[in-house]
Amino acid sequence: MDKNGKKAICRKLPSTYLKRMYTDTVSPQRSHGVRVVSRPDHVMYGSDYPCWMPADALRFFNEVGLPEDVQQKILSGNARASAARPRACNRLRKH
């Protein structure tokens, strides 16, 4: 990915931006991929209600067997941390 980044005219390597991305567990089956693919601090819980009932989505999520601290990050901690972070657009906005 990075070897072709010059064509994209980015200030940083594409992999740098990829590390900033967040994902969610909107599809209960995707919860299993959280364990392999994503950084736990960049995943947020999503139930995709009404397509999945929250109880079913949580059951699938719990079946993944993530450590308790990772579960807490995904279920609420990451969303709270993200909401507390200042946004780049807020810093750039002129008052």
PDB file of C-alpha atoms in Angstrom:
ATOM      1  CA  MET A   1       0.000   0.000   0.000  1.00  0.00           C
ATOM      2  CA  ASP A   2       2.669   2.492   1.003  1.00  0.00           C
ATOM      3  CA  LYS A   3       4.779   1.843  -2.086  1.00  0.00           C
ATOM      4  CA  ASN A   4       1.974   3.288  -4.235  1.00  0.00           C
ATOM      5  CA  GLY A   5       1.193   6.148  -1.854  1.00  0.00           C
ATOM      6  CA  LYS A   6       3.133   8.751  -3.820  1.00  0.00           C
ATOM      7  CA  LYS A   7       0.476   8.682  -6.529  1.00  0.00           C
ATOM      8  CA  ALA A   8      -2.163   9.616  -3.953  1.00  0.00           C
ATOM      9  CA  ILE A   9      -0.331  12.846  -3.066  1.00  0.00           C
ATOM     10  CA  CYS A  10      -0.753  12.330   0.661  1.00  0.00           C
ATOM     11  CA  ARG A  11       1.271  14.153   3.267  1.00  0.00           C
ATOM     12  CA  LYS A  12       1.934  10.840   5.026  1.00  0.00           C
ATOM     13  CA  LEU A  13       2.086   7.199   4.018  1.00  0.00           C
ATOM     14  CA  PRO A  14      -1.339   5.620   3.419  1.00  0.00           C
ATOM     15  CA  SER A  15      -0.768   3.168   6.278  1.00  0.00           C
ATOM     16  CA  THR A  16      -0.631   6.155   8.643  1.00  0.00           C
ATOM     17  CA  TYR A  17      -4.195   7.112   7.743  1.00  0.00           C
ATOM     18  CA  LEU A  18      -5.366   3.516   7.967  1.00  0.00           C
ATOM     19  CA  LYS A  19      -4.255   3.416  11.604  1.00  0.00           C
ATOM     20  CA  ARG A  20      -6.688   6.271  12.324  1.00  0.00           C
ATOM     21  CA  MET A  21      -9.712   4.386  11.020  1.00  0.00           C
ATOM     22  CA  TYR A  22     -12.363   2.971  13.293  1.00  0.00           C
ATOM     23  CA  THR A  23     -14.631   0.027  12.645  1.00  0.00           C
ATOM     24  CA  ASP A  24     -17.659  -1.352  14.397  1.00  0.00           C
ATOM     25  CA  THR A  25     -19.244  -4.668  15.232  1.00  0.00           C
ATOM     26  CA  VAL A  26     -22.422  -3.827  13.321  1.00  0.00           C
ATOM     27  CA  SER A  27     -22.693  -7.380  12.010  1.00  0.00           C
ATOM     28  CA  PRO A  28     -22.484  -9.852  14.886  1.00  0.00           C
ATOM     29  CA  GLN A  29     -20.416 -12.248  12.792  1.00  0.00           C
ATOM     30  CA  ARG A  30     -17.903  -9.453  12.229  1.00  0.00           C
ATOM     31  CA  SER A  31     -17.117  -9.523  15.940  1.00  0.00           C
ATOM     32  CA  HIS A  32     -14.948 -12.558  15.275  1.00  0.00           C
ATOM     33  CA  GLY A  33     -12.844 -10.479  12.866  1.00  0.00           C
ATOM     34  CA  VAL A  34     -12.182  -7.901  15.581  1.00  0.00           C
ATOM     35  CA  ARG A  35      -9.892 -10.360  17.237  1.00  0.00           C
ATOM     36  CA  VAL A  36      -7.729 -10.800  14.151  1.00  0.00           C
ATOM     37  CA  VAL A  37      -7.865  -7.603  12.121  1.00  0.00           C
ATOM     38  CA  SER A  38      -8.440  -4.518  14.189  1.00  0.00           C
ATOM     39  CA  ARG A  39      -6.723  -2.732  16.989  1.00  0.00           C
ATOM     40  CA  PRO A  40      -9.091  -3.064  19.975  1.00  0.00           C
ATOM     41  CA  ASP A  41      -8.882   0.671  20.649  1.00  0.00           C
ATOM     42  CA  HIS A  42     -10.293   1.366  17.168  1.00  0.00           C
ATOM     43  CA  VAL A  43     -13.439  -0.764  17.360  1.00  0.00           C
ATOM     44  CA  MET A  44     -16.831   0.370  18.610  1.00  0.00           C
ATOM     45  CA  TYR A  45     -19.895  -1.691  19.329  1.00  0.00           C
ATOM     46  CA  GLY A  46     -22.726  -1.476  16.830  1.00  0.00           C
ATOM     47  CA  SER A  47     -25.863  -3.622  16.865  1.00  0.00           C
ATOM     48  CA  ASP A  48     -27.364  -2.590  13.482  1.00  0.00           C
ATOM     49  CA  TYR A  49     -30.766  -2.493  15.171  1.00  0.00           C
ATOM     50  CA  PRO A  50     -33.420  -3.374  13.908  1.00  0.00           C
ATOM     51  CA  CYS A  51     -31.661  -5.821  11.552  1.00  0.00           C
ATOM     52  CA  TRP A  52     -30.138  -7.553  14.565  1.00  0.00           C
ATOM     53  CA  MET A  53     -31.762  -7.600  17.939  1.00  0.00           C
ATOM     54  CA  PRO A  54     -29.370  -6.108  20.510  1.00  0.00           C
ATOM     55  CA  ALA A  55     -29.549  -9.221  22.707  1.00  0.00           C
ATOM     56  CA  ASP A  56     -28.494 -11.423  19.777  1.00  0.00           C
ATOM     57  CA  ALA A  57     -25.715  -9.043  18.749  1.00  0.00           C
ATOM     58  CA  LEU A  58     -24.374  -8.979  22.313  1.00  0.00           C
ATOM     59  CA  ARG A  59     -24.555 -12.756  22.545  1.00  0.00           C
ATOM     60  CA  PHE A  60     -22.452 -13.114  19.377  1.00  0.00           C
ATOM     61  CA  PHE A  61     -20.059 -10.485  20.676  1.00  0.00           C
ATOM     62  CA  ASN A  62     -19.636 -12.307  23.990  1.00  0.00           C
ATOM     63  CA  GLU A  63     -19.004 -15.612  22.204  1.00  0.00           C
ATOM     64  CA  VAL A  64     -15.846 -14.184  20.642  1.00  0.00           C
ATOM     65  CA  GLY A  65     -14.141 -14.525  24.006  1.00  0.00           C
ATOM     66  CA  LEU A  66     -12.307 -11.206  24.115  1.00  0.00           C
ATOM     67  CA  PRO A  67     -10.639 -10.210  27.383  1.00  0.00           C
ATOM     68  CA  GLU A  68     -12.826  -8.141  29.722  1.00  0.00           C
ATOM     69  CA  ASP A  69     -10.777  -4.948  29.234  1.00  0.00           C
ATOM     70  CA  VAL A  70     -11.078  -5.211  25.445  1.00  0.00           C
ATOM     71  CA  GLN A  71     -14.829  -5.822  25.697  1.00  0.00           C
ATOM     72  CA  GLN A  72     -15.241  -2.691  27.815  1.00  0.00           C
ATOM     73  CA  LYS A  73     -13.270  -0.625  25.285  1.00  0.00           C
ATOM     74  CA  ILE A  74     -15.456  -1.851  22.432  1.00  0.00           C
ATOM     75  CA  LEU A  75     -18.775  -1.592  24.282  1.00  0.00           C
ATOM     76  CA  SER A  76     -18.282   1.918  25.655  1.00  0.00           C
ATOM     77  CA  GLY A  77     -14.731   3.073  26.343  1.00  0.00           C
ATOM     78  CA  ASN A  78     -13.703   3.769  22.754  1.00  0.00           C
ATOM     79  CA  ALA A  79     -16.857   5.772  22.028  1.00  0.00           C
ATOM     80  CA  ARG A  80     -16.326   7.870  25.141  1.00  0.00           C
ATOM     81  CA  ALA A  81     -12.678   8.472  24.282  1.00  0.00           C
ATOM     82  CA  SER A  82     -13.591   9.434  20.728  1.00  0.00           C
ATOM     83  CA  ALA A  83     -16.255  11.887  21.896  1.00  0.00           C
ATOM     84  CA  ALA A  84     -13.776  13.522  24.277  1.00  0.00           C
ATOM     85  CA  ARG A  85     -11.155  14.089  21.558  1.00  0.00           C
ATOM     86  CA  PRO A  86     -11.106  17.519  19.910  1.00  0.00           C
ATOM     87  CA  ARG A  87     -11.996  17.353  16.248  1.00  0.00           C
ATOM     88  CA  ALA A  88      -9.606  18.620  13.602  1.00  0.00           C
ATOM     89  CA  CYS A  89     -12.381  20.647  11.987  1.00  0.00           C
ATOM     90  CA  ASN A  90     -13.046  22.412  15.298  1.00  0.00           C
ATOM     91  CA  ARG A  91      -9.402  23.446  15.511  1.00  0.00           C
ATOM     92  CA  LEU A  92      -9.457  24.800  11.972  1.00  0.00           C
ATOM     93  CA  ARG A  93     -12.782  26.621  12.181  1.00  0.00           C
ATOM     94  CA  LYS A  94     -12.451  30.384  12.399  1.00  0.00           C
ATOM     95  CA  HIS A  95     -14.656  32.138  14.906  1.00  0.00           C
TER      96      HIS A  95
END
